[in-house]
Amino acid sequence: MDTANALASQLDGLVHLDTQRASTGIDLTVDAVFRTTGPGQLDFGGGEFQAVPRERIGPTLDDPDDDYGWWTLEKGAYVVQYNESLRLGDGQQAVVTPLERTLRAGAHHGAFVLDEGRDPIETLLVVGRMGCRLKENCRVSRLVVLD
């Protein structure tokens, strides 16, 4: 079994495996976008950690007959929630990185490591000064599992 097929068995919420499959992993797709509304908080021990507060942004249709809408994002930081959730086995880690197409469209997120499953998987997406449009279910990141 190839890497992408093995990984697909650890993911729920895949939109279309044949399109999301890559030679090294699976592309993750956007389910929801949230505007950040204030600061998060980090401390040494974790007891005072607070995630960044946020409010959900709804996509809008370009045409009333469209099946899928768009998020039109201005410069700033947003939380992106993926359609996919992940189950990891003992000793497994996963790495999530932005796709090159995301960078070329004017947005980015840092690479991050997951050492336990996530439902849902989320990241902080930073949009450059020219803005960026995201269509519902667009592919923005790649997930690779490390054994």
Short mmCIF file of C-alpha atoms in Angstrom, two decimals:
data_model
loop_
_atom_site.label_atom_id
_atom_site.label_comp_id
_atom_site.label_asym_id
_atom_site.label_seq_id
_atom_site.Cartn_x
_atom_site.Cartn_y
_atom_site.Cartn_z
CA MET A 1 0.00 0.00 0.00
CA ASP A 2 1.41 3.41 -0.88
CA THR A 3 2.03 6.16 1.66
CA ALA A 4 -1.06 8.22 0.79
CA ASN A 5 -3.42 5.24 0.92
CA ALA A 6 -2.02 4.14 4.30
CA LEU A 7 -2.42 7.70 5.62
CA ALA A 8 -5.97 7.97 4.24
CA SER A 9 -6.99 5.15 6.57
CA GLN A 10 -6.01 7.37 9.53
CA LEU A 11 -8.05 10.37 8.35
CA ASP A 12 -11.76 11.14 8.55
CA GLY A 13 -13.48 13.86 6.54
CA LEU A 14 -11.60 13.46 3.25
CA VAL A 15 -13.38 15.40 0.50
CA HIS A 16 -12.01 13.50 -2.54
CA LEU A 17 -9.11 11.11 -1.95
CA ASP A 18 -8.01 10.93 -5.58
CA THR A 19 -7.53 14.71 -5.68
CA GLN A 20 -6.06 15.00 -2.18
CA ARG A 21 -3.57 12.15 -2.60
CA ALA A 22 0.08 13.18 -3.02
CA SER A 23 3.19 11.02 -3.31
CA THR A 24 4.24 11.84 0.24
CA GLY A 25 0.96 12.50 2.04
CA ILE A 26 -2.54 13.92 1.85
CA ASP A 27 -3.61 17.47 1.08
CA LEU A 28 -5.87 19.04 3.72
CA THR A 29 -8.96 21.03 2.75
CA VAL A 30 -10.65 24.07 4.30
CA ASP A 31 -13.93 23.55 6.15
CA ALA A 32 -14.19 26.78 8.16
CA VAL A 33 -12.40 30.11 8.57
CA PHE A 34 -12.32 32.21 11.73
CA ARG A 35 -11.22 35.84 12.17
CA THR A 36 -8.95 36.34 15.17
CA THR A 37 -10.42 38.89 17.58
CA GLY A 38 -7.77 39.34 20.25
CA PRO A 39 -4.54 37.97 21.67
CA GLY A 40 -3.82 34.42 22.71
CA GLN A 41 -1.70 33.64 25.76
CA LEU A 42 1.29 31.34 26.42
CA ASP A 43 3.06 30.53 29.66
CA PHE A 44 5.81 28.11 30.69
CA GLY A 45 3.73 25.39 32.37
CA GLY A 46 0.63 25.58 30.18
CA GLY A 47 -1.84 26.26 32.98
CA GLU A 48 -2.45 29.81 31.76
CA PHE A 49 -2.55 28.98 28.04
CA GLN A 50 -5.37 30.59 26.09
CA ALA A 51 -6.02 30.05 22.40
CA VAL A 52 -6.55 33.17 20.32
CA PRO A 53 -10.22 34.25 20.49
CA ARG A 54 -12.03 34.08 17.17
CA GLU A 55 -15.29 34.47 15.31
CA ARG A 56 -16.48 32.34 12.43
CA ILE A 57 -16.62 33.92 8.97
CA GLY A 58 -19.15 32.55 6.51
CA PRO A 59 -18.28 32.06 2.85
CA THR A 60 -20.26 33.97 0.23
CA LEU A 61 -21.44 32.79 -3.17
CA ASP A 62 -20.19 34.66 -6.23
CA ASP A 63 -23.37 33.61 -8.03
CA PRO A 64 -26.62 32.37 -6.43
CA ASP A 65 -26.38 29.20 -8.55
CA ASP A 66 -22.90 28.29 -7.22
CA ASP A 67 -22.58 25.22 -5.03
CA TYR A 68 -19.57 26.51 -3.10
CA GLY A 69 -18.74 29.89 -1.66
CA TRP A 70 -15.58 31.91 -1.13
CA TRP A 71 -13.92 33.51 1.86
CA THR A 72 -12.40 36.83 0.84
CA LEU A 73 -9.65 37.46 3.37
CA GLU A 74 -7.90 40.76 3.91
CA LYS A 75 -4.40 41.08 5.31
CA GLY A 76 -4.26 39.50 8.76
CA ALA A 77 -4.30 36.28 10.75
CA TYR A 78 -7.09 33.70 10.55
CA VAL A 79 -7.71 30.28 12.06
CA VAL A 80 -8.41 27.67 9.38
CA GLN A 81 -10.22 24.50 10.36
CA TYR A 82 -9.76 21.56 8.02
CA ASN A 83 -12.41 19.06 6.95
CA GLU A 84 -10.06 16.26 7.95
CA SER A 85 -9.38 14.84 11.40
CA LEU A 86 -6.45 12.55 12.23
CA ARG A 87 -5.86 9.41 14.28
CA LEU A 88 -2.21 8.63 15.07
CA GLY A 89 -0.79 5.31 16.18
CA ASP A 90 1.66 4.87 19.05
CA GLY A 91 4.96 6.55 18.27
CA GLN A 92 3.64 8.31 15.16
CA GLN A 93 3.96 12.00 14.48
CA ALA A 94 2.52 14.06 11.64
CA VAL A 95 3.83 17.21 9.99
CA VAL A 96 1.57 19.78 8.34
CA THR A 97 3.09 22.23 5.86
CA PRO A 98 1.58 24.81 3.52
CA LEU A 99 1.24 23.87 -0.13
CA GLU A 100 3.29 25.91 -2.58
CA ARG A 101 0.02 27.02 -4.20
CA THR A 102 -1.03 28.57 -0.88
CA LEU A 103 2.19 30.57 -0.72
CA ARG A 104 1.81 31.67 -4.33
CA ALA A 105 -1.77 32.81 -3.61
CA GLY A 106 -0.52 35.22 -0.91
CA ALA A 107 -1.09 33.25 2.29
CA HIS A 108 1.03 31.03 4.52
CA HIS A 109 1.16 29.11 7.76
CA GLY A 110 4.04 27.71 9.69
CA ALA A 111 4.85 24.02 9.52
CA PHE A 112 3.77 22.21 12.66
CA VAL A 113 4.08 18.77 14.22
CA LEU A 114 1.21 16.77 15.70
CA ASP A 115 2.17 14.11 18.23
CA GLU A 116 -1.40 13.04 18.91
CA GLY A 117 -4.54 12.85 16.82
CA ARG A 118 -6.62 15.94 16.18
CA ASP A 119 -10.31 16.45 15.58
CA PRO A 120 -10.44 18.92 14.00
CA ILE A 121 -7.01 19.88 12.69
CA GLU A 122 -6.51 23.65 12.65
CA THR A 123 -3.79 26.15 11.79
CA LEU A 124 -3.18 29.88 11.90
CA LEU A 125 -3.20 31.21 8.32
CA VAL A 126 -1.49 34.53 7.70
CA VAL A 127 -2.68 36.50 4.67
CA GLY A 128 -0.41 39.05 2.98
CA ARG A 129 -1.20 42.67 2.19
CA MET A 130 -3.00 41.95 -1.09
CA GLY A 131 -5.44 39.53 0.51
CA CYS A 132 -6.44 36.03 -0.60
CA ARG A 133 -9.63 34.24 -1.57
CA LEU A 134 -10.30 30.69 -0.39
CA LYS A 135 -13.00 28.55 -1.97
CA GLU A 136 -14.84 26.07 0.25
CA ASN A 137 -12.93 22.76 0.39
CA CYS A 138 -9.81 24.23 -1.24
CA ARG A 139 -6.52 22.42 -0.60
CA VAL A 140 -4.08 24.59 1.40
CA SER A 141 -1.78 22.22 3.33
CA ARG A 142 -0.13 18.80 3.16
CA LEU A 143 -0.11 16.29 6.00
CA VAL A 144 2.66 13.70 6.20
CA VAL A 145 2.90 11.02 8.91
CA LEU A 146 6.32 10.11 10.29
CA ASP A 147 6.75 6.61 11.70
#
